[in-house]
Coordinates of C-alpha atoms in Angstrom, one line a residue:
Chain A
X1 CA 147.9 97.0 94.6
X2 CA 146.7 93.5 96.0
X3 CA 147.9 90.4 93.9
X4 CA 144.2 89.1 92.2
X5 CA 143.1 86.9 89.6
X6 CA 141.2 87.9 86.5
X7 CA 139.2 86.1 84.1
X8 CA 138.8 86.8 80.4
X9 CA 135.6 88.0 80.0
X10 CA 133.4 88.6 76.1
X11 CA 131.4 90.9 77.2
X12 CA 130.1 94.0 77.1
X13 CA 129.4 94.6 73.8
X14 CA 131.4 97.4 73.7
X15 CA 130.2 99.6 70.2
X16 CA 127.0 99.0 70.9
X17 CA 124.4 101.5 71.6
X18 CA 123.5 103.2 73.7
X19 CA 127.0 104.2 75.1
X20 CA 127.2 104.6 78.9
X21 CA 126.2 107.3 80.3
X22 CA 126.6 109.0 83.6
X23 CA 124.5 112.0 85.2
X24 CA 126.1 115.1 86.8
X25 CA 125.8 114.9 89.4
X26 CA 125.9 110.9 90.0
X27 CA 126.1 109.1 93.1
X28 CA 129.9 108.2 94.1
X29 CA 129.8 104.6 93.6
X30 CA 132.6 101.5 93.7
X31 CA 130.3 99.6 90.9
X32 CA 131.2 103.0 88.5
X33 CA 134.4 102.0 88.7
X34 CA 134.1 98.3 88.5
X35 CA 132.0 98.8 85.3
X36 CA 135.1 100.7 83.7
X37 CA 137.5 98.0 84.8
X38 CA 135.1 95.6 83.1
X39 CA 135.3 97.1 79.8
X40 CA 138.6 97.9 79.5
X41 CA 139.3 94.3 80.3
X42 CA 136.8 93.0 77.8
X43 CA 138.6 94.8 75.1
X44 CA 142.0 93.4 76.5
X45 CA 140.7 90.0 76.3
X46 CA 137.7 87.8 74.6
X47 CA 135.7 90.6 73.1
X48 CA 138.8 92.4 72.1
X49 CA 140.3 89.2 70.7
X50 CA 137.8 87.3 68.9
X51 CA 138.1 84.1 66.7
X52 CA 139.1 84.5 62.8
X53 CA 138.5 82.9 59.5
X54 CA 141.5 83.8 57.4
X55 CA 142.0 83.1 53.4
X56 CA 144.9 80.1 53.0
X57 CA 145.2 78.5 49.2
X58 CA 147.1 75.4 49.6
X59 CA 147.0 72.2 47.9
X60 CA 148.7 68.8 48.8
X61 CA 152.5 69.1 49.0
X62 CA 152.5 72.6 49.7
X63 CA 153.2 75.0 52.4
X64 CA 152.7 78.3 53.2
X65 CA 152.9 80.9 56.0
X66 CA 150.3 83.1 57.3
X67 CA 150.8 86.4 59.5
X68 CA 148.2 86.4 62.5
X69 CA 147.5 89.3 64.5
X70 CA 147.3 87.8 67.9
X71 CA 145.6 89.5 70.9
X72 CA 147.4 90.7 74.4
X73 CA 148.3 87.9 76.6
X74 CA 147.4 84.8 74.5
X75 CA 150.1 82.3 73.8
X76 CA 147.8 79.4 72.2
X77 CA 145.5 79.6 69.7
X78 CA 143.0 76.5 68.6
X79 CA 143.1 76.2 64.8
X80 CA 140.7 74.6 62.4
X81 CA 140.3 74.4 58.4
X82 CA 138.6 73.8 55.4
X83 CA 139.7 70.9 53.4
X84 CA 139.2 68.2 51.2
X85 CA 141.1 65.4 50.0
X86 CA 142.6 62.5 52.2
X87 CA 145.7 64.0 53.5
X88 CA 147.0 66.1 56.9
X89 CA 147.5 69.4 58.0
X90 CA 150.8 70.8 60.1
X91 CA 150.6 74.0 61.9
X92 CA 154.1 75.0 63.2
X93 CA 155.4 78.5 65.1
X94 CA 158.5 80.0 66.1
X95 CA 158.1 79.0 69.6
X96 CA 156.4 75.5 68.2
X97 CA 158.3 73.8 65.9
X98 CA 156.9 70.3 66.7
X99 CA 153.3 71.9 66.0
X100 CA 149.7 70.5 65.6
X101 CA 148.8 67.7 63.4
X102 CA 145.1 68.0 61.9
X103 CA 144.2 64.7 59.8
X104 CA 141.8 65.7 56.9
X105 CA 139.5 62.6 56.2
X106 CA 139.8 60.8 53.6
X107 CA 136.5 59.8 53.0
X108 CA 136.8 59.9 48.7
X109 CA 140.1 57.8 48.3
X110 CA 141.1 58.0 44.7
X111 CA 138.6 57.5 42.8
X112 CA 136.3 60.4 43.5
X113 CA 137.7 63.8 42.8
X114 CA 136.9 66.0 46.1
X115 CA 135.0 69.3 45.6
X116 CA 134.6 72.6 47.5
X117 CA 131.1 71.2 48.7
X118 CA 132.7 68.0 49.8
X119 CA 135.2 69.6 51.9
X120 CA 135.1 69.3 55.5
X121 CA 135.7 71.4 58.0
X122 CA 138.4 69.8 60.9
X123 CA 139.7 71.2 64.2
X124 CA 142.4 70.9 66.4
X125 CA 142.4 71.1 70.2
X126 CA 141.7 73.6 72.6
X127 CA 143.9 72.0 75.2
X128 CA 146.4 74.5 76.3
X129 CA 150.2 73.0 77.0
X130 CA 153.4 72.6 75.3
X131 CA 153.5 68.8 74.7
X132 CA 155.2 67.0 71.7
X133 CA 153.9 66.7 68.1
X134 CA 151.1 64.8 67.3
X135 CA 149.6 65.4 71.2
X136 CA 146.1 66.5 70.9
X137 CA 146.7 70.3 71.5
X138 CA 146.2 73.9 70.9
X139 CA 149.3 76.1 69.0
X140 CA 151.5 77.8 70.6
X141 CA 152.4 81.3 69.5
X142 CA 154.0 82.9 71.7
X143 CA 155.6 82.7 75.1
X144 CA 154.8 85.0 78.0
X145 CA 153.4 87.8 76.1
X146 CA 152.7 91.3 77.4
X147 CA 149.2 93.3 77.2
X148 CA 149.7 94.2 73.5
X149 CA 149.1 92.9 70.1
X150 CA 151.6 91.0 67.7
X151 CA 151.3 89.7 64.4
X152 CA 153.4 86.1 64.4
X153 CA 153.8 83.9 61.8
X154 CA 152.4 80.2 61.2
X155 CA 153.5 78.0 58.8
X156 CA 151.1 75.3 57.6
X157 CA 152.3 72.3 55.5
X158 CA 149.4 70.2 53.7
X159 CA 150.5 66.7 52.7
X160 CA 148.8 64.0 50.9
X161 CA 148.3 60.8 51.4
X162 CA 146.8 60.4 47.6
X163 CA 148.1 61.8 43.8
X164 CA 145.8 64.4 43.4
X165 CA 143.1 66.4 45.0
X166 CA 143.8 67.4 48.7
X167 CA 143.5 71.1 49.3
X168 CA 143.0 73.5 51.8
X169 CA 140.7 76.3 51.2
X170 CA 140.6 78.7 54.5
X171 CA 141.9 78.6 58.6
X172 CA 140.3 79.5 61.8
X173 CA 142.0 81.0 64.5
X174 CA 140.4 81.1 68.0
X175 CA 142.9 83.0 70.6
X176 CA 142.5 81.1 74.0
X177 CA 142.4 83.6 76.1
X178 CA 143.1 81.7 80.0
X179 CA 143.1 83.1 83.4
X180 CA 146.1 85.3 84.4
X181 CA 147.2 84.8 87.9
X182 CA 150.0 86.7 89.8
X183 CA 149.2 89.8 88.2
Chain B
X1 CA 153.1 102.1 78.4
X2 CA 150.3 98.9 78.6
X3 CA 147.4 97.5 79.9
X4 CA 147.5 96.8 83.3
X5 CA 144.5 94.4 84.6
X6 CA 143.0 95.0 87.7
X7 CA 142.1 92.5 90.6
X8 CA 138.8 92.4 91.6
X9 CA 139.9 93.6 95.2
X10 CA 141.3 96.5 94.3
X11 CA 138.2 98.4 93.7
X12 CA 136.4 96.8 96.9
X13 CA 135.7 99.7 99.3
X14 CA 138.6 99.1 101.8
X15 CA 139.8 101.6 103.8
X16 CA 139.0 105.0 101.8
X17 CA 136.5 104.5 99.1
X18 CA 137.6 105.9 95.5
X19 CA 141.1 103.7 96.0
X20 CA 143.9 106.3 94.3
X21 CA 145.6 103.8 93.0
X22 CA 143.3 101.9 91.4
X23 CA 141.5 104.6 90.0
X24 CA 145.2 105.8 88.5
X25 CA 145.5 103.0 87.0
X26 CA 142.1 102.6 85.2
X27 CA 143.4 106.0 84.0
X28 CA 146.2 104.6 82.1
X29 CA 144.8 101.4 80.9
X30 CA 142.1 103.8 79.2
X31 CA 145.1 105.4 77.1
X32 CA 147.2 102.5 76.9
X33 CA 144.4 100.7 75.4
X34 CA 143.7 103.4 72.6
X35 CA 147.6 102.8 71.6
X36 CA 147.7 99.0 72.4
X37 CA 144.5 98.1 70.4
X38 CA 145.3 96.6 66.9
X39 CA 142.7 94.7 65.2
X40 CA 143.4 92.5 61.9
X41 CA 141.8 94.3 58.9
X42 CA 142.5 91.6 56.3
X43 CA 144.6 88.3 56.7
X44 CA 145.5 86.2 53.5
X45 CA 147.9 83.3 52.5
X46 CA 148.8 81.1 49.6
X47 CA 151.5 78.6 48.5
X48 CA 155.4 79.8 49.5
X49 CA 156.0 78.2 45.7
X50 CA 153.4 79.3 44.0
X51 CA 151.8 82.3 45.1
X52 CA 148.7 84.1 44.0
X53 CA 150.2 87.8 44.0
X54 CA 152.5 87.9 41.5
X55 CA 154.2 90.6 38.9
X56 CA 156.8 90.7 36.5
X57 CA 155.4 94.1 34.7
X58 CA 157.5 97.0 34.5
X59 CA 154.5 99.0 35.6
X60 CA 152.3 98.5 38.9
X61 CA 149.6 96.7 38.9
X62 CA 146.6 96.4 41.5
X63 CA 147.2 92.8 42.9
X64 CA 144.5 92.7 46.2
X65 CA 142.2 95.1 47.2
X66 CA 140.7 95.8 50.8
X67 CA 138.4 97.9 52.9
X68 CA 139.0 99.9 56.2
X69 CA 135.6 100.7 58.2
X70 CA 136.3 103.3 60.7
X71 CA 139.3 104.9 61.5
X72 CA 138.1 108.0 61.8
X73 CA 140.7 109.0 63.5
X74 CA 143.2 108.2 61.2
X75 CA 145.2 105.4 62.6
X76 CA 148.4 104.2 60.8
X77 CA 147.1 101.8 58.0
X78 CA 149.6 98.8 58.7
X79 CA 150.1 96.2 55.9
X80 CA 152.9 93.7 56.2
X81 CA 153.4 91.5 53.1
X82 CA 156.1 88.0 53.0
X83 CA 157.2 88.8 50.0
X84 CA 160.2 88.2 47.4
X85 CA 161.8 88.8 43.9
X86 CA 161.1 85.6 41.9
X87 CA 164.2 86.3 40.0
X88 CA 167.9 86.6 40.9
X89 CA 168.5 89.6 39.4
X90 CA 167.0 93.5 40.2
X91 CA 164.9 95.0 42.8
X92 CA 160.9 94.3 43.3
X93 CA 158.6 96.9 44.3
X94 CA 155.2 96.7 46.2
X95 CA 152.7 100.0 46.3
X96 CA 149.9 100.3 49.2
X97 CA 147.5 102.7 48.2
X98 CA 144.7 104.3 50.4
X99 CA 141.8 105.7 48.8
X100 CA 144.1 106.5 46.0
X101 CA 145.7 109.3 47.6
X102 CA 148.3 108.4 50.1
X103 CA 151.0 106.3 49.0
X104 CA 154.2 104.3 50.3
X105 CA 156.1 101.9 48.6
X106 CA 158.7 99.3 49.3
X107 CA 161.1 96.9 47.3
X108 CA 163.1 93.7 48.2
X109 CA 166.1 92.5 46.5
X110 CA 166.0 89.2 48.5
X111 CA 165.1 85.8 46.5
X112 CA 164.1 84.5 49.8
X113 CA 160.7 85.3 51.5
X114 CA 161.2 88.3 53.7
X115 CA 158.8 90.8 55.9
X116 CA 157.4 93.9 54.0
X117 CA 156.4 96.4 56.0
X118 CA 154.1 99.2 54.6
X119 CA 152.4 101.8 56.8
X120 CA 150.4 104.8 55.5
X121 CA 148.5 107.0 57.5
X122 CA 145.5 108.5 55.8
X123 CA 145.6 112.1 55.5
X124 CA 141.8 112.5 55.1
X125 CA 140.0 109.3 56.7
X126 CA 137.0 108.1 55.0
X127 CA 134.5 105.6 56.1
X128 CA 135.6 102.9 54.1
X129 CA 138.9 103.4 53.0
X130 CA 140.1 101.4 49.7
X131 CA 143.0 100.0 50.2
X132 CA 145.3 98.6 47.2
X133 CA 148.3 96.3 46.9
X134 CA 149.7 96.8 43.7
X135 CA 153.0 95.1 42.5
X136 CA 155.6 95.2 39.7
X137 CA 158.8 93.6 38.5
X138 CA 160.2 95.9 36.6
X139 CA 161.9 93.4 34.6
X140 CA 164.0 91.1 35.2
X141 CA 162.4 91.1 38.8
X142 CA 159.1 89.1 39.5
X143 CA 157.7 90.4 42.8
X144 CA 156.0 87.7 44.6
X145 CA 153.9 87.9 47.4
X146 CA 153.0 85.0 49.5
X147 CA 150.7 86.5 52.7
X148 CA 149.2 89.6 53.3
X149 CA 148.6 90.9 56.2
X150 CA 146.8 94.4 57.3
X151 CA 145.6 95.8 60.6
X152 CA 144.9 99.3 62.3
X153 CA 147.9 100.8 63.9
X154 CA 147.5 101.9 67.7
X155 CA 146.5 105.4 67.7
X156 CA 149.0 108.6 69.1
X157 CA 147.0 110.1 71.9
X158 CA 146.6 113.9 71.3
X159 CA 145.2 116.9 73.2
X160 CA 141.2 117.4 73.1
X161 CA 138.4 115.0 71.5
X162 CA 139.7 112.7 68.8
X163 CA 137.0 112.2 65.5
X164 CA 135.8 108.7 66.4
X165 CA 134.9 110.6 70.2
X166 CA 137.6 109.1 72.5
X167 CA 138.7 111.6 74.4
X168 CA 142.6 110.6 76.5
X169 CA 141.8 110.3 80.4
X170 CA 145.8 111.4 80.6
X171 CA 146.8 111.3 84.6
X172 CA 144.3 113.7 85.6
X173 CA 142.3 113.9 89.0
X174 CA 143.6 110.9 90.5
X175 CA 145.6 112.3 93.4
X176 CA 143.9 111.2 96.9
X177 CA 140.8 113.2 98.1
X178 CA 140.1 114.5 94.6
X179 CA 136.9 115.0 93.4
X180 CA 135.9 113.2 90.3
X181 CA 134.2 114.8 87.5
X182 CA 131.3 112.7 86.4
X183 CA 132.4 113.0 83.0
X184 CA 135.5 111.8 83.8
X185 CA 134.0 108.5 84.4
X186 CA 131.9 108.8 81.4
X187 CA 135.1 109.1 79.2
X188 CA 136.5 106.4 81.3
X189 CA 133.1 104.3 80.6
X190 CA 132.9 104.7 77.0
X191 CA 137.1 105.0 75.6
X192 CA 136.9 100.9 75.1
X193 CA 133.0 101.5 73.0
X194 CA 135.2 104.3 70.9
X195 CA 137.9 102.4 70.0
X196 CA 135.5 99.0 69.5
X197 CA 133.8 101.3 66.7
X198 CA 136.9 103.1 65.2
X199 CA 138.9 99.9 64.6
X200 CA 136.2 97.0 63.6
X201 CA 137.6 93.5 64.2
X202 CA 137.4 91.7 60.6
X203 CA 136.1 88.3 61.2
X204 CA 136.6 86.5 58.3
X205 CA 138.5 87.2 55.1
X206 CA 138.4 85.9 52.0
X207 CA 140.6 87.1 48.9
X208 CA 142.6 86.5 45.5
X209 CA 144.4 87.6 43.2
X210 CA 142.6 90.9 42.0
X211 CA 143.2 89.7 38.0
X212 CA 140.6 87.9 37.4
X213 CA 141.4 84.5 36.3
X214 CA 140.5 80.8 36.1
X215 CA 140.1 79.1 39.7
X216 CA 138.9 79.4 43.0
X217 CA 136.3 82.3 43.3
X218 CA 135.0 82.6 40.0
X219 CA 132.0 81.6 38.3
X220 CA 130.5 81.3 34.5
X221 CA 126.8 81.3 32.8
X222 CA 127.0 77.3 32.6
X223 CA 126.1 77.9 36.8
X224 CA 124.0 80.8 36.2
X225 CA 120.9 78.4 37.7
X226 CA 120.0 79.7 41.5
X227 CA 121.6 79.4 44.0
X228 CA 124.7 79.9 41.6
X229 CA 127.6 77.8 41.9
X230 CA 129.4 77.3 44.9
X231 CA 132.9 79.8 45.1
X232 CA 133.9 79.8 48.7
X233 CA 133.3 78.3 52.5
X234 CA 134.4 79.5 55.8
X235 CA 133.3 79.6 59.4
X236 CA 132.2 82.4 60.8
X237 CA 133.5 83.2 64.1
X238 CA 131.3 83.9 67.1
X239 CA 132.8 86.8 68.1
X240 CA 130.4 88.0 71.1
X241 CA 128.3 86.3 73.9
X242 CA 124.6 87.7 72.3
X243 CA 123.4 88.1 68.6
X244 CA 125.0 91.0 66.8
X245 CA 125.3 92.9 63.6
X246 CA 128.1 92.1 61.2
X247 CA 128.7 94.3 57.6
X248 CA 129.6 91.8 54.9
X249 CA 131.4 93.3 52.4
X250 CA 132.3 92.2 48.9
X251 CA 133.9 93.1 45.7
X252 CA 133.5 91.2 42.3
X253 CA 133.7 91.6 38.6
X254 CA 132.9 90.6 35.7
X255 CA 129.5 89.5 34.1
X256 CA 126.2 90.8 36.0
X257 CA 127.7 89.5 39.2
X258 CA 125.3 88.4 42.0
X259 CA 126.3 86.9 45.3
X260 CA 124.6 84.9 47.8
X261 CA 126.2 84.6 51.3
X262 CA 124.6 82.1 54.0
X263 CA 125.7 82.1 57.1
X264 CA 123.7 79.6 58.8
X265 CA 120.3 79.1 57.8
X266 CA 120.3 82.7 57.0
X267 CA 121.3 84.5 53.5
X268 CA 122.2 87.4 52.2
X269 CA 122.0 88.9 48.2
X270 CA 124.7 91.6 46.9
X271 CA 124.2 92.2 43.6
X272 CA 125.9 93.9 41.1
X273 CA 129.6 94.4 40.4
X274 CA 131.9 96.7 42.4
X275 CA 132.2 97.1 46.4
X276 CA 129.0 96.3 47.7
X277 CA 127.9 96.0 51.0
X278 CA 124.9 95.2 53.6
X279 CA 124.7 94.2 57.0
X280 CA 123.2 90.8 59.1
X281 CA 122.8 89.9 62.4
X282 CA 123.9 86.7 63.5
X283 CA 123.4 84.7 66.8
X284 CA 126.5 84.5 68.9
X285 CA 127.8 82.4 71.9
X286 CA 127.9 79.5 69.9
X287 CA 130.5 77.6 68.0
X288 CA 131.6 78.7 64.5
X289 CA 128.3 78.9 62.0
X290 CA 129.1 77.2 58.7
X291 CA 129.3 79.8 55.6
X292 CA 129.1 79.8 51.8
X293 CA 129.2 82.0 49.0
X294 CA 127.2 81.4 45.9
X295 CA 128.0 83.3 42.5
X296 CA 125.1 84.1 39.8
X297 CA 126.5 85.3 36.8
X298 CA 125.0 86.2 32.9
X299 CA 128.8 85.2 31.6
X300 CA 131.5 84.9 34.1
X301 CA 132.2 86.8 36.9
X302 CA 134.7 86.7 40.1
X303 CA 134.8 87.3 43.9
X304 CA 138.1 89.0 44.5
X305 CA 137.4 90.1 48.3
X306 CA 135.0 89.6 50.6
X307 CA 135.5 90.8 54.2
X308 CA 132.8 90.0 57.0
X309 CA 133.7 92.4 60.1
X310 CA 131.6 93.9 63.4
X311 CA 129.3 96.5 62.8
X312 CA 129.0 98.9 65.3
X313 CA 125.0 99.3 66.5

C-alpha cells in the first residue's frame, strides 16, 4: 500500500435514506470502491465525530471533571461554554495540564445579579498546537491516538473575579479532526 | 483490529484493476468499524464538592434517567460514573438499570473520586431503552456522583445478518482474480449507514438530579405566562454538512408540564409530563445554533433530561 494523505471528510450522510444500492449485475467500477472508502472514512472522522453540547453545573470557585467520548484520531478539541458572571474558565487534561483559559465577560460587575438569559456563550480556539497556558489554543486530549474511540477526562475550574454570581451552565466540545499524513 | 484509512491512490486503477489489497482492507475497516464505533449517549457533570447525584438512603434510589435510540442489536450499554463515598466509613453502591429488566451494580469504598464502570447488555433491545442511575448509601455511606457518562459499546461481530441489518464483510472474496459479488459491495456500501442508525450520536445533553428540587431546570405557576420561563441554554452542534432531522427528547415532572425548545428561529412544543418526544430538522454546515428551553407549568414542574440526538431518515 502506497503512503497517501487523507482528509477528514462530514459527509455522506450516512443513516440517511435511501441506503446505497447496487444492481446485480453492476458494472465493475474503481468509483464503487472509492464510494465505500468514502464512507467508511466519514464515519471514522467528521461525520462520525461530531461536535457536543454536554451538561456542566458549576459556579464560581468550583471545579469539576467531565468524561468525553472523543472520536478516533483526534488529539484537540475546541471548547466553548455557557456562562455568566465576571470570572474565567480553565479546561485542563492529562496530557494538558497547563490547559485553555476562556475569560467569561464581565459585563454586570457587582451590582447586577447575572441570569441564565444574560449568560453568554464564549469559545476557545481552534488553533491546534501544544503551546503554554494562556496561548490562544485548542485542548489537548490525547496524544497520538489510534483509529478508535476513548472517553478522557477534562477538568474545568471556574473562578471568579466577583463575590457572587459567576456560573457555568453547559460545554461544547468540537473534535478537530486534521489531516493525517504518513499513513 | 482498527480502522485502517486508505490513500486515495490505492484504489486508482494501476496495474490490475480491483487492487487485492485495497479491497482487503476496505474489508476489515467495514468490521473494525462495527466494533470501533462508540458514540456518547449522555455526558453530564457537576461540582467535584458539591454534586448533584447524591444518596445516603439505605435503599436505591433513581438519581438520572436516560434514553438509548437504536441499538437494535444489542450493544453493551456502557455507563462510567466519577464517583465516591461521601463518608469515611462503609461501602456505596450505584445500580444501572435498562428498561427495568437488566441490572448491574457497583460499589466504591474510596472517599476520593474514582472511575465506575457499569456495562449491561440488553437482553431484549427496545427502541428506546430507559436507562436508570439509581444510588444508595446504605448508611453511614453517602454515594456521590460527580459525572456521568454513557455510550454504546462496539458491537461483537457474529455469523449472518445482525437486527439493525449490518451484515460482517469477514475476509471473504478478496484473494486476487476473484470475482466480487455485487452484494458484497452493497454490504460494504451500506455497514457505515447501519451502524450510523443503530448507535445515534447524542448531540446535546442536558440533565439533573432526577428528585425534583429547587434550581436549575425547574419552573413554577408565577412563570406560567407564554413562552414560560427560561430553564436551560445550550448550543446545538452542527453535526452534518446539509439540513437534517434531529429527535429531541425530554423527560419532566411535575405540574401540567409544557416545554418549548428553540433552536434557532425555529421551536418545538412537548407537552405533558413523562418521556416525550418529536423530531426537527435543522440546517447544518454552519456554526453552533443558539438553543433554549422554555417551561409552562399550572404549579411547578421540572426538566430532569433532555437529550437532542440524530434521527436517522
Amino acid at each position: 500500500m502506497t503512503t497517501g494523505t487523507r482528509a477528514p471528510v462530514g459527509a455522506p450522510s450516512l443513516d440517511s435514506s435511501p441506503l446505497p444500492t447496487v444492481p446485480d449485475l453492476a458494472i465493475a467500477r474503481i468509483g464503487l470502491l472509492q464510494a465505500i472508502d468514502q464512507r467508511q472514512h466519514a464515519m471514522a472522522t467528521i461525520w462520525g465525530g461530531p461536535p457536543t453540547w454536554n451538561e456542566m453545573l458549576l459556579i464560581g470557585g468550583a471545579t469539576g471533571v467531565l468524561r468525553v467520548q472523543v472520536p478516533p484520531k483526534v488529539t484537540h478539541v475546541q471548547v466553548g461554554a455557557l456562562a455568566m458572571g465576571d470570572g474565567k474558565l480553565t479546561f485542563t487534561s492529562a496530557v494538558d495540564v497547563a490547559g485553555v483559559v476562556v475569560e467569561i465577560p464581565g459585563i454586570y460587575g457587582t451590582v447586577i445579579t447575572p441570569s441564565l438569559a444574560s449568560a453568554v456563550v464564549v469559545w476557545g480556539s481552534e488553533q491546534v498546537n501544544d503551546g503554554a497556558a494562556g496561548e490562544a489554543r485548542a485542548l489537548k486530549v490525547r496524544t497520538a491516538p489510534g483509529w478508535t474511540w476513548a472517553t478522557i477526562e477534562v477538568t474545568i475550574a471556574c473562578a471568579t473575579n466577583i463575590t457572587t454570581g459567576t456560573e457555568l451552565w453547559g460545554v461544547y466540545f468540537r473534535p478537530l479532526h486534521v489531516v493525517q499524513t504518513g499513513l | 483490529m482498527a480502522y485502517v484509512p486508505l490513500a486515495a491512490e490505492d484504489l486508482a486503477p494501476i496495474g490490475l484493476p480491483g487492487n487485492d489489497a485495497a479491497y482487503g482492507t476496505l474489508i476489515d475497516n467495514h468490521d473494525a468499524l462495527y466494533t470501533d464505533i462508540t458514540p456518547p449517549i449522555i455526558c453530564a457533570g457537576s461540582r467535584d464538592d458539591s454534586p448533584v447525584w447524591v444518596e445516603p438512603g439505605n435503599n436505591y434510589v433513581d438519581k438520572a434517567v436516560w434514553l438509548v435510540y437504536g441499538n437494535l442489536d444489542g450493544t453493551p450499554i456502557r455507563t462510567r460514573i466519577r464517583w465516591r463515598n461521601n463518608n469515611p466509613a462503609g461501602t456505596a453502591y450505584a445500580q444501572i438499570t435498562v428498561d427495568g429488566a437488566d441490572v448491574a451494580e457497583i460499589t466504591t469504598t474510596s472517599t476520593t473520586y474514582v472511575l465506575g464502570s457499569i456495562d449491561v447488555t440488553p437482553t431484549t433491545p427496545g427502541n428506546p431503552s430507559e436507562v436508570r442511575l439509581a444510588l444508595k448509601g446504605p448508611s453511614p455511606s453517602i454515594s456521590a456522583v460527580q459525572a456521568i457518562t454513557c455510550y454504546y459499546g462496539g458491537g461483537t461481530l457474529a455469523a449472518g445478518e445482525e437486527a439493525s441489518g449490518f451484515v460482517r464483510a469477514a475476509n471473504l472474496l478478496d484473494s486476487v482474480n476473484e470475482p466480487i459479488a455485487s452484494e458484497h459491495i452493497e454490504r460494504l456500501l451500506r455497514g457505515p449507514s447501519w451502524v450510523g442508525r443503530d448507535r445515534r450520536h447524542t448531540v446535546v445533553s442536558l440533565m439533573k438530579d432526577f428528585t425534583p428540587r429547587a434550581g436549575r431546570y425547574r419552573s413554577s405557576a408565577t412563570d406560567a405566562s407564554q413562552p414560560g420561563a427560561l430553564i436551560a441554554r445550550f448550543m446545538m452542534p452542527s453535526a452534518d454538512k446539509k439540513a437534517r432531522r434531529y429527535r429531541i427528547a425530554a423527560l419532566t415532572v411535575g405540574d401540567s408540564p409544557a416545554l418549548r425548545i428553540t433552536i434557532g428561529s425555529q421551536f418545538v412544543v412537548i407537552a405533558g409530563g413523562g418521556w416525550q418526544s418529536t423530531t426537527l430538522e435543522v440546517q447544518g454546515g454552519g456554526p453552533p445554533i443558539p438553543g433554549a428551553v422554555y417551561l409552562v407549568t399550572t404549579g411547578v414542574a421540572d426538566l430532569l433530561t433532555l437529550q437532542i440526538m440524530r434521527e436517522p431518515s
